[in-house]
XYZ file of C-alpha atoms in Angstrom:
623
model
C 46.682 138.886 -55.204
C 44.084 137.620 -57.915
C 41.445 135.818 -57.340
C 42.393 132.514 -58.444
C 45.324 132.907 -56.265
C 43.189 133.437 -53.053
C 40.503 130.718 -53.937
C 43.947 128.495 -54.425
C 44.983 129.685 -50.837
C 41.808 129.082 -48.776
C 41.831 125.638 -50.663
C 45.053 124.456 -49.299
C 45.296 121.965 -46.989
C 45.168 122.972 -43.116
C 45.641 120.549 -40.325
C 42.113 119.366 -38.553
C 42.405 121.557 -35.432
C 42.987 124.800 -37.602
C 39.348 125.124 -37.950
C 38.810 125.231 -34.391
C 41.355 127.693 -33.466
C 39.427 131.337 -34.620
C 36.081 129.971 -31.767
C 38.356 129.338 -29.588
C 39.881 132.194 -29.602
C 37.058 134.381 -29.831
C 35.441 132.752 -26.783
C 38.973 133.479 -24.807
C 38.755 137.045 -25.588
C 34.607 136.577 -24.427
C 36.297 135.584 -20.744
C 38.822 138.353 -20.144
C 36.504 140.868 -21.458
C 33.377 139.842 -19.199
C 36.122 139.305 -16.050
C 37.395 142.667 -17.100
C 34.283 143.884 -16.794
C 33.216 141.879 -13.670
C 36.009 143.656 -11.856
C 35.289 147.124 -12.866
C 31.415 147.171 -12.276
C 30.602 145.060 -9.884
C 32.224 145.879 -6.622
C 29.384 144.207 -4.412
C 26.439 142.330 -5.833
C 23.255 143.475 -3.555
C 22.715 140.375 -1.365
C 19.073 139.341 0.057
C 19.426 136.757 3.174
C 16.921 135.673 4.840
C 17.730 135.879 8.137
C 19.518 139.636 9.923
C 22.714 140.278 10.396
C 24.262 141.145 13.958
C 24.782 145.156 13.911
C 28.537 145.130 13.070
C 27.757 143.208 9.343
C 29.196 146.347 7.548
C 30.981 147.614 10.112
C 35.025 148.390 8.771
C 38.010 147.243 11.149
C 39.759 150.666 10.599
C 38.716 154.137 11.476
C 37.554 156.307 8.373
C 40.786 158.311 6.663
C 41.008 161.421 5.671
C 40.831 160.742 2.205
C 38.316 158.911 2.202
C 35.970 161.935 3.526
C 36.875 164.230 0.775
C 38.826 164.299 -2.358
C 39.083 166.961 -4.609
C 38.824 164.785 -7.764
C 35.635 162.962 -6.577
C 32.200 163.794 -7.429
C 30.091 165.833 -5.362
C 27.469 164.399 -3.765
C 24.102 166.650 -2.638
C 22.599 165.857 -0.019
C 19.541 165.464 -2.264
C 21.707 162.087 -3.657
C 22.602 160.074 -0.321
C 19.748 161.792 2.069
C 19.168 164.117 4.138
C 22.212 164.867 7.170
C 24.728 162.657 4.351
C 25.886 165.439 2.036
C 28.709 166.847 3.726
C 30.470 163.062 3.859
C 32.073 163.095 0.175
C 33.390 159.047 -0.772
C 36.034 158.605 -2.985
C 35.272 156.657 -6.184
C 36.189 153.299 -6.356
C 35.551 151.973 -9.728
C 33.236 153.358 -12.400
C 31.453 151.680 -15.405
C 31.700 154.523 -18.468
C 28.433 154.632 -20.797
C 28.404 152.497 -23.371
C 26.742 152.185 -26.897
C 25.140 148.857 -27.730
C 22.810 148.461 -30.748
C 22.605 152.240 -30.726
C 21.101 152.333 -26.653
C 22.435 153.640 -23.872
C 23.804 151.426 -21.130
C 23.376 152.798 -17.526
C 26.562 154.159 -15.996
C 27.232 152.686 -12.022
C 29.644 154.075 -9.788
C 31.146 152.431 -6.717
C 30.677 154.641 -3.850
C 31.222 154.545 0.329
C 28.061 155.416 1.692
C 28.877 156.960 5.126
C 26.457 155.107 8.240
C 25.449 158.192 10.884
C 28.791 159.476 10.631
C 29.785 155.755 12.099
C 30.859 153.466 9.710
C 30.805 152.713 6.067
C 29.143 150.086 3.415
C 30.151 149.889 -0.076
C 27.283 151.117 -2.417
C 26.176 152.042 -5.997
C 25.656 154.858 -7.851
C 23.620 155.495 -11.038
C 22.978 158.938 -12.114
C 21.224 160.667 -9.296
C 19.966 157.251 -7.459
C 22.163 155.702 -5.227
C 21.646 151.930 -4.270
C 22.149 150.249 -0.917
C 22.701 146.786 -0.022
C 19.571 144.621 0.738
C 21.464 143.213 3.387
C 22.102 146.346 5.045
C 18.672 147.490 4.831
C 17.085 144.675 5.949
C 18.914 144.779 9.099
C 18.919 148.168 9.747
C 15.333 148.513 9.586
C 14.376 144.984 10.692
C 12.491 143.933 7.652
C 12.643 141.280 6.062
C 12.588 139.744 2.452
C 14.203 137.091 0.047
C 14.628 136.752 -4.012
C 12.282 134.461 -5.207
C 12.459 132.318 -8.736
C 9.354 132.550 -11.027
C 7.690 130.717 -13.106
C 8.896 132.894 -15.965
C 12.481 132.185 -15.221
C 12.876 136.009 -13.583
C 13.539 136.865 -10.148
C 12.005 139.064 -7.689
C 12.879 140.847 -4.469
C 9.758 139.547 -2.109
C 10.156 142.726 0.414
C 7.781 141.956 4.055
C 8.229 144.495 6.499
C 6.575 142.141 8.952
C 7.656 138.647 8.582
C 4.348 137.384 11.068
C 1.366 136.924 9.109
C -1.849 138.270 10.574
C -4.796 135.735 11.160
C -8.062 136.779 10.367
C -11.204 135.328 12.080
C -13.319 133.018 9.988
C -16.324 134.067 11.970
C -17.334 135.760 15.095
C -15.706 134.483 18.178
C -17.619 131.877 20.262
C -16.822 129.635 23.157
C -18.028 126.903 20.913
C -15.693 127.662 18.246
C -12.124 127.818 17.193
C -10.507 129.514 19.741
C -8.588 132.394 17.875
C -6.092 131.238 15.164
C -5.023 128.061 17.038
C -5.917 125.910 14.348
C -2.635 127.397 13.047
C -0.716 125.952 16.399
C 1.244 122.833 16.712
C 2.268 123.091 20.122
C 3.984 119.687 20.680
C 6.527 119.871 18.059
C 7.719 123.394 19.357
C 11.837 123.137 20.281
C 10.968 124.172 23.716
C 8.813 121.435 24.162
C 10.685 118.290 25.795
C 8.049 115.694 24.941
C 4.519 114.634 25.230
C 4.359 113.126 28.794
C 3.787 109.486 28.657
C 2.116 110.077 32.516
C -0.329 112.709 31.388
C -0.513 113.030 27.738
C -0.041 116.906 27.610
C 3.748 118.561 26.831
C 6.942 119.035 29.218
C 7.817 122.198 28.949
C 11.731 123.588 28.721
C 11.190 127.332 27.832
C 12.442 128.217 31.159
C 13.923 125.400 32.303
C 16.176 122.798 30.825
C 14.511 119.779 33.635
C 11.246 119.879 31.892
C 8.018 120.496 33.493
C 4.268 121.504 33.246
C 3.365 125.086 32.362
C -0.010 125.267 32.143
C -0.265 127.695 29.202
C 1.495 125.734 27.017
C -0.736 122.591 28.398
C -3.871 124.573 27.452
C -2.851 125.944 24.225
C -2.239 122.109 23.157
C -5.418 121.598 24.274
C -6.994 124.480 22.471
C -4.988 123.565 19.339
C -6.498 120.145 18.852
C -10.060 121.371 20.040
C -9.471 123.907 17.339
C -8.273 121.662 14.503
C -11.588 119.539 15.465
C -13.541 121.423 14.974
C -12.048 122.874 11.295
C -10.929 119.075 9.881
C -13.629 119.105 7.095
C -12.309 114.775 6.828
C -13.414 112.906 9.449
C -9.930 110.501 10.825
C -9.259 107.526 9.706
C -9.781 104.508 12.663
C -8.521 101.554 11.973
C -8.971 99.088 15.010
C -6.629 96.380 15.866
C -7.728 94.718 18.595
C -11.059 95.312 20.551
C -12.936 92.850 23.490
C -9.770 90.926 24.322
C -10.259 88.806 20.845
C -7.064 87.344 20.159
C -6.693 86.946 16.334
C -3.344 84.097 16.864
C -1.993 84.976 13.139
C -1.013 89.011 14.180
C 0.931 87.458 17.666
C 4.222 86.281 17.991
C 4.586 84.837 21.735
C 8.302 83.752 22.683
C 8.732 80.307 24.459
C 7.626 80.637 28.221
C 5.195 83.727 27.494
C 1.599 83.218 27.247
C -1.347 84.978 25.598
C -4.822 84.825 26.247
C -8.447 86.434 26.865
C -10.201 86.677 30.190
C -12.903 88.988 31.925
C -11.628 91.759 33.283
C -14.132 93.252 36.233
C -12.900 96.480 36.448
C -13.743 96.581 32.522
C -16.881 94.579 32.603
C -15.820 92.828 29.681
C -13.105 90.575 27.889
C -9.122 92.308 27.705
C -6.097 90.219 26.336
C -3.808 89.367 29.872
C -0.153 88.949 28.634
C 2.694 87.088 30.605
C 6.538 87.870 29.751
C 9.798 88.572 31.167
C 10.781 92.164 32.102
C 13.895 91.514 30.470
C 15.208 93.719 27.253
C 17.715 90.674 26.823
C 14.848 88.457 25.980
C 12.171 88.500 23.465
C 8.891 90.573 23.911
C 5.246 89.428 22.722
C 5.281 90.633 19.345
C 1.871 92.191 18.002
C 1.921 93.216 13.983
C 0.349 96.167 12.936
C 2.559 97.107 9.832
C 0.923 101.038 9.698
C 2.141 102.795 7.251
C -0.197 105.825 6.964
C -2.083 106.906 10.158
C 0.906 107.181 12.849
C -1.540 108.157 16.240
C -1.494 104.967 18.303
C -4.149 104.201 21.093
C -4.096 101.512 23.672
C -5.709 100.578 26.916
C -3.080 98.978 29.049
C -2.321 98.091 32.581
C 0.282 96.059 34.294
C 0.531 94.204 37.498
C 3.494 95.517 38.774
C 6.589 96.792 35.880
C 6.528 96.104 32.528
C 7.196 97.941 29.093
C 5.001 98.193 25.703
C 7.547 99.132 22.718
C 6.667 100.503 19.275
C 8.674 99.188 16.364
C 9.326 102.009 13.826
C 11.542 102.005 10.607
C 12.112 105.519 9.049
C 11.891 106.894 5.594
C 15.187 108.066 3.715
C 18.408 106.234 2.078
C 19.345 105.547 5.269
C 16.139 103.877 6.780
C 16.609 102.970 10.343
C 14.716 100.778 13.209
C 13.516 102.705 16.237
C 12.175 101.551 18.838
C 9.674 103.332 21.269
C 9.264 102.168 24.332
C 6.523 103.173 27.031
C 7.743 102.082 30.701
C 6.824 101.695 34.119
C 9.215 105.256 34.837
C 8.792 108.704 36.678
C 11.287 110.192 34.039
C 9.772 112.135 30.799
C 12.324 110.781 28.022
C 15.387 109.402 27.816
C 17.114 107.695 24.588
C 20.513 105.935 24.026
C 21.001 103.699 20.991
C 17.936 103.253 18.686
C 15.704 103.331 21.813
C 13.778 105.750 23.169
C 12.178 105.832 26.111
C 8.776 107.554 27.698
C 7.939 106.959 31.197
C 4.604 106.486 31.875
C 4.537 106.512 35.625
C 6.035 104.014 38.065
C 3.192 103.909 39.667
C 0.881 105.015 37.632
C 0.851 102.231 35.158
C -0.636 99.841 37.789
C -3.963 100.930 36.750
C -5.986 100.962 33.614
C -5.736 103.897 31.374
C -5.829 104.910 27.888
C -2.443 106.026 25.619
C -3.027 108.316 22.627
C 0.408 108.775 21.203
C 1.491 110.273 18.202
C 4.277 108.113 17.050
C 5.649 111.074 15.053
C 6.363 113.056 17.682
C 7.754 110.354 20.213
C 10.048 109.910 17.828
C 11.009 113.613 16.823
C 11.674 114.301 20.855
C 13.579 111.427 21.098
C 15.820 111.873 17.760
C 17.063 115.099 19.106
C 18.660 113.467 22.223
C 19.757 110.707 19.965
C 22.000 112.531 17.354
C 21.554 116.001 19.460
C 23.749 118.542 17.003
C 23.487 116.005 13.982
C 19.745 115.691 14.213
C 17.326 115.543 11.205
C 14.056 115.488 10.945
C 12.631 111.459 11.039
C 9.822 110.822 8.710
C 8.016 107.251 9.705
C 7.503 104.716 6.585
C 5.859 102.413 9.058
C 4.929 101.368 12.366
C 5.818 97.488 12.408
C 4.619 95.927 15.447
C 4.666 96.363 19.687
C 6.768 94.209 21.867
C 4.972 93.731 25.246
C 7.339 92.718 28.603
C 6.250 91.893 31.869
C 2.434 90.837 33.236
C -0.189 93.084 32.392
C -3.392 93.478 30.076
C -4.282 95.253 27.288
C -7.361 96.082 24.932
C -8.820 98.346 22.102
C -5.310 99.107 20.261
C -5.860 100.908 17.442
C -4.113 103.650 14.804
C -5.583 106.577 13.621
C -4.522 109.546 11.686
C -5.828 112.224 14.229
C -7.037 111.727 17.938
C -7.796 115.936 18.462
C -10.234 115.334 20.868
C -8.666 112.855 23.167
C -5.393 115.429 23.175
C -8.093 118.312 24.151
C -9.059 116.323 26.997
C -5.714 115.715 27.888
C -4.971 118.527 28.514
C -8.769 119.665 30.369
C -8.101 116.172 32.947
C -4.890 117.306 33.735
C -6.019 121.007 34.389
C -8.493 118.939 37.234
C -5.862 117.330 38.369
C -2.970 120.399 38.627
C -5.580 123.213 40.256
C -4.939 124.029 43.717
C -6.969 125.212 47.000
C -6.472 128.713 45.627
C -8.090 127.593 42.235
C -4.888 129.233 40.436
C -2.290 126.588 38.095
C 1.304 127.307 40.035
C 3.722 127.412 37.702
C 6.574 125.541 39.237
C 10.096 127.023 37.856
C 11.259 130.709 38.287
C 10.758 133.361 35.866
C 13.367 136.053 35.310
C 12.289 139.294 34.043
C 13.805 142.184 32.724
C 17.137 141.073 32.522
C 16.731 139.619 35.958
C 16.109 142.392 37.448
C 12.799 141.046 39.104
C 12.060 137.193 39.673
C 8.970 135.205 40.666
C 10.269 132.199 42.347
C 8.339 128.803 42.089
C 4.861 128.797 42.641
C 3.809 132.201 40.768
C -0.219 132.304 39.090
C -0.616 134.136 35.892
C -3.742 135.520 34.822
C -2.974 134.071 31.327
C -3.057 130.523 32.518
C -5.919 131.437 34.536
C -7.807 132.542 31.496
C -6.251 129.474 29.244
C -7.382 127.288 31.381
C -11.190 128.652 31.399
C -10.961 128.873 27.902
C -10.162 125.151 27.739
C -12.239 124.147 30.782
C -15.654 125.732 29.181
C -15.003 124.178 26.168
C -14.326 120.642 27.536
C -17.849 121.427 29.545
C -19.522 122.116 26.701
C -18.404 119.397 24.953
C -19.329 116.382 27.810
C -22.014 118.551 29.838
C -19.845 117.084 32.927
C -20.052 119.899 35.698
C -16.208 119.066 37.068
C -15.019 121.402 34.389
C -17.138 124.165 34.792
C -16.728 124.314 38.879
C -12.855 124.135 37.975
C -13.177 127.056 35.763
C -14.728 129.004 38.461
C -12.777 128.119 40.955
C -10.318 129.623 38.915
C -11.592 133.108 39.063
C -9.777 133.649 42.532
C -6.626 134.847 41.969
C -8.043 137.838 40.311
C -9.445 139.861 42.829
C -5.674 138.950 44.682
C -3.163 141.490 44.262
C 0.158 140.354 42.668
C 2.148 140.960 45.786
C -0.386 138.644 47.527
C 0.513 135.978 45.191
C -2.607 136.574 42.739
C -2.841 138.028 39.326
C -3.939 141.836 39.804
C -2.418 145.248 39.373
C -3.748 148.548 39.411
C -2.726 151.042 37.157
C -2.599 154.470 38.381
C -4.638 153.625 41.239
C -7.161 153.720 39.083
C -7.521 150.782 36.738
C -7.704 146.933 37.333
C -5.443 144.935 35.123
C -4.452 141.335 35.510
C -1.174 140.185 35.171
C 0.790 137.470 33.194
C 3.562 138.120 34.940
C 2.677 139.236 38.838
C 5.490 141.176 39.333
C 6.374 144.199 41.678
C 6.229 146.503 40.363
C 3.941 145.889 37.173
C 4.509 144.600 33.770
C 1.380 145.215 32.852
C 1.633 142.485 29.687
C -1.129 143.160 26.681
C -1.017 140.305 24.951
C -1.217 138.048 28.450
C -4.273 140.545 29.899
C -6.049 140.218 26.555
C -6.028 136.261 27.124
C -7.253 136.312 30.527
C -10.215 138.591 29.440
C -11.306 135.984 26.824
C -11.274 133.234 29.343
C -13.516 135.390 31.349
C -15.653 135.699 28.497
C -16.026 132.215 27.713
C -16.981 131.262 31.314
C -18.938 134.552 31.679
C -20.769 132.695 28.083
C -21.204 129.412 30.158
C -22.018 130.641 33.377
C -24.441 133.893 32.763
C -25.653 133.811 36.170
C -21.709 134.260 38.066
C -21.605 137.853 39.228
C -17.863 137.064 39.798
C -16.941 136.820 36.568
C -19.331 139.344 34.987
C -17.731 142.013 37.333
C -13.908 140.682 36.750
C -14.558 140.859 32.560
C -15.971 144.092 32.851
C -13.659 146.184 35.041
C -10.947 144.072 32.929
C -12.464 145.764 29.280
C -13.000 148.981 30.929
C -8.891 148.949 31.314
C -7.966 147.876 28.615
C -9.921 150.675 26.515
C -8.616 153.184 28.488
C -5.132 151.875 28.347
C -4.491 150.616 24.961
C -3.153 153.604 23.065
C -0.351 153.600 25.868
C 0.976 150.451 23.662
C 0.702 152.344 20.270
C 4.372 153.391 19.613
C 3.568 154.732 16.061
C 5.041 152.079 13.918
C 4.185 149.249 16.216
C 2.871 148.115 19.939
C 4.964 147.613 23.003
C 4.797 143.748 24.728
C 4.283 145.983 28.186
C 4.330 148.845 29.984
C 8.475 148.395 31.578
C 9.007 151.649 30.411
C 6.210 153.504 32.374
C 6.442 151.557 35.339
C 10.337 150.455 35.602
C 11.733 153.752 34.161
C 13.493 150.859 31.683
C 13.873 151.119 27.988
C 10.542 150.040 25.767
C 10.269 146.870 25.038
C 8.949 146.793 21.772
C 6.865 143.477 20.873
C 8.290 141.381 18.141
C 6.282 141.476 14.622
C 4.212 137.427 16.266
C 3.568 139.715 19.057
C 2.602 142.682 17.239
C -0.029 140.509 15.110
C -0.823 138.521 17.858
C -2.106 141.719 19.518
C -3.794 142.648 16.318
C -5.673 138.943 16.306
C -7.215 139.498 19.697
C -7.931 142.955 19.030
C -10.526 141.872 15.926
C -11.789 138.729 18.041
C -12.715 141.857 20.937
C -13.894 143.485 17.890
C -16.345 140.757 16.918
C -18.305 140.700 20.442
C -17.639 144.087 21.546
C -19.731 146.979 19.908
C -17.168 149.578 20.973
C -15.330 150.956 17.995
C -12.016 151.219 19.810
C -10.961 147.660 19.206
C -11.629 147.421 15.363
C -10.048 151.070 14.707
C -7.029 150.320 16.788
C -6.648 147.121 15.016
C -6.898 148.691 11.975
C -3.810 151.274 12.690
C -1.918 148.671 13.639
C -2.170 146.874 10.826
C -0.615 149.335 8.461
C 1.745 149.422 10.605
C 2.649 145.758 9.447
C 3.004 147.264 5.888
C 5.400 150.392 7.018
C 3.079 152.936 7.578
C 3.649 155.373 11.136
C 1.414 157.826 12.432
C 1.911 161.402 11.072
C 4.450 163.536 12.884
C 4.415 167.037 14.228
């Protein structure tokens, strides 16, 4: 063909979509090639969840067949490839990807192998060269790590690998009873799931971590306490207080008062001073005395109140989101800790109780939060507040100083030190009301049991609350306290011995001995603080000292090599170990360096140490 003739022929006329046709195509071919590919080379792509899988996740449904242990055609594998004890289990190829050439390099050849599980089971893995790669998936929940992929800035990925998932806390400066106590700062006790609410009665949290009925456990009541103190003390802002109403003034244009209700100031004796008296119906048919506050940044409400015989205070909330909604809060004359039906929720403040003047500190946040969760139960989301609107006040009462803030640490901390007076019995222990099950039930402390680490919780929080107001009520309760240690466990106190030898106090008082480390290490720093306070107790400076003498002698019997037991069940119960859980494992580490920092012995810092590493994989040499 000339070339005139082929100009002639590429100038013909083609219809419109012709020129589309030769992409088009081209792409096509693109797809089948790439799924061809897809198919061949990537038999399983290595996944990264975050959370484990149960210990069947690569289990097969079928036992392994014979030719799947060894085929004649398939490549041998040295044990030098898959491991040491895995070269005599041969897998059958599955699908291979041949070398290419691209651009004149090499591409990396992959193989689809079986890789055989302690002669158990098998999980599908890759092969390139001599390397052989497992599953993330399967690694991270065989060997209880853990680790997700991460986007970067770049664009890339990477494989964030934690063989501990708990972070360790490190002191900010050497432990004193003035001070932070431990990490605590960190802790947010009231928003914990086992956490039922804050009582509207006492201000401190209702407990469900043993026991679905809710009730006081008094570690969990002083580590709220210890929290806030803790957060105190670290807030480098000082909260914003913005006061509402103080002195009974009644400013007319922020009330609302229904027909037949009445609202007005008078002296109050009990007060020595001028409190707003309010008048309404009980009734939830009828209107309440409206107050405005329209909040919409600091969410901790505080309020004097008292009524004369029942009555209600309710807190008008609408929530953030497409869907806002109107809550409403409402703080009654009731024995029972929350309930909620509708848009309501409902705190009980004491039937009896609210005859008398006290002061509410409630963080709206978390009224709500408890009481969203027995609202839409399985369907529950977390409520974020746009605004507090106003309280509705029903029945005849009075009420004075209401103001919002956007912290009220302190008067939480005290919370929880008032209602450690209140709860302390003859025997100066904290009974813990509900029954504890140990060891898959195979002991039980019925109702009424001490532990040494609410013993020592409550010091902690008692000397602290002491220092703090110089009132002497807290520091005699703190050493009342101290009695239930030199009472054995089957006596109902808090003391073991351990090989008849050494004197360790118990978090659980069990027979026979748990011998707890994390719980024992708590109760010695409560003994500290109040041995700090109270210099002059010989009680306490014997009971802190016999206490570290124990635990230097028996730490290393918690060292397992690649991390710490929780106790000692497998000394004294002839059960398995219980190894502590990475939070426990750091949690021990934590108290070890706050020991460290007032101790001179060398033990705690170098055990604390080791046990670090092993937070980053490393074990302690073998024979």
């Amino acid at each position: 063909m000339s070339d005139a003739m082929r100009l002639s022929s590429l100038n013909r006329f083609r219809h419109p979509a012709i020129r589309f046709a030769l992409p088009v195509l081209s792409i096509v071919a693109l797809l089948v090639s790439f799924h061809m590919c897809w198919n061949k080379c990537s038999d399983r792509a290595v996944h990264s969840p975050t959370g484990h899988q149960d210990d069947n996740f690569y289990r097969e449904d079928r036992p392994i067949g014979q030719d799947e242990i060894y085929d004649e055609n398939s490549e041998h594998l040295n044990s030098n490839d898959l491991g040491k004890g895995q070269g005599q289990h041969k897998s059958k190829p599955v699908d291979e990807v041949e070398e290419e050439e691209d651009g004149g390099r090499s591409q990396k050849t992959y193989k689809a192998i079986q890789c055989h599980i302690n002669e158990d089971y098998n999980i599908p893995c890759r092969k390139e060269d001599k390397e052989v790669y497992v599953p993330f998936s399967f690694v991270q929940n065989y060997f209880e790590i853990t680790g997700s992929v991460q986007q970067q800035e770049d664009g890339g990925e990477v494989l964030n690998w934690l063989h501990s998932y708990s972070e360790i806390k490190q002191l900010r400066e050497k432990y004193s009873t003035k001070g932070v106590f431990m990490h605590f700062d960190h802790y947010n006790v009231e928003v914990r799931d086992r956490v039922k609410c804050v009582s509207g009665m006492d201000g401190v949290p209702v407990s469900t971590q043993w026991g679905p009925q809710g009730y006081y456990y008094p570690i969990q009541i002083a580590q709220f306490g210890l929290s806030h103190y803790s957060k105190f003390l670290i807030d480098t802002e000082k909260a914003s207080v913005t006061q509402r109403l103080k002195d009974g003034q009644v400013n007319r244009e922020l009330w609302e008062v229904p027909g037949g209700a009445t609202v007005h100031s008078v002296e109050d004796d009990d007060r020595g001073g001028q409190v707003v008296e309010f008048k309404n119906t009980e009734s939830f048919s009828k209107p309440g005395i409206f107050f405005s506050l329209d909040e919409t940044a600091d969410f901790v409400l505080t309020f004097d109140l008292k009524f004369e015989h029942n009555g209600s205070l309710t807190v008008e909330v609408m929530t953030k989101g497409r869907s806002k909604q109107k809550l409403f809060l409402t703080y009654t004359c009731s024995n029972v800790f929350i309930a909620a039906s509708g848009n309501n929720i409902y705190h009980g403040i004491g039937a009896d109780k609210c005859r008398t003047w006290r002061t509410f500190t409630r963080d709206i946040v978390t009224d709500v939060q408890k009481g969203a969760k027995i609202l839409w139960k399985k369907k529950y989301t977390k409520k974020h507040i746009s605004n507090i609107v106003g309280l509705y006040l029903r029945g005849h009462g009075w009420i004075d100083n209401i103001s919002t803030s956007s912290s009220a640490h302190m008067a939480q901390f005290f919370a929880a030190a008032d209602w450690m007076l209140k709860a302390q019995d003859e025997e100066g222990g904290w009974p813990i009301m509900v029954t504890r099950r140990i060891a898959d039930g195979t002991v039980e402390l019925p109702p009424g049991w001490y532990s040494a680490m609410a013993q020592g919780h409550a010091m902690s929080t008692l000397t602290r609350a002491f220092l703090r107001s110089k009132d002497q009520k807290y520091l005699d309760a703190a050493i009342r306290g101290l009695k239930p240690f030199d009472v054995k466990s089957k006596d109902h106190g808090v003391l073991a011995i351990f090989m008849d030898k050494y004197a360790w106090y118990e978090e659980y008082p069990t027979t026979p001995s748990l011998f707890v480390l994390n719980g024992f290490i708590y109760s010695l720093l409560g003994l500290y603080d109040l041995k700090s306070v109270a210099p002059d107790n010989s009680d306490v400076q014997r009971l802190y000292s016999q206490g570290l003498t124990s635990l230097k002698a028996m730490l290393p019997l918690y060292d397992t090599g690649s991390g710490t037991t929780y106790d000692l069940r497998h000394v004294t119960m002839s059960r398995p170990p219980n190894r502590a859980r990475w939070d426990y494992h750091t949690t021990h580490i934590t108290q070890l360096l706050v020991l460290a920092s007032i101790e001179d012995d060398p033990i705690f810092a170098t055990m604390a140490k080791r046990w670090t590493e092993y937070t980053k994989g490393k074990r302690s040499p073998h024979n």
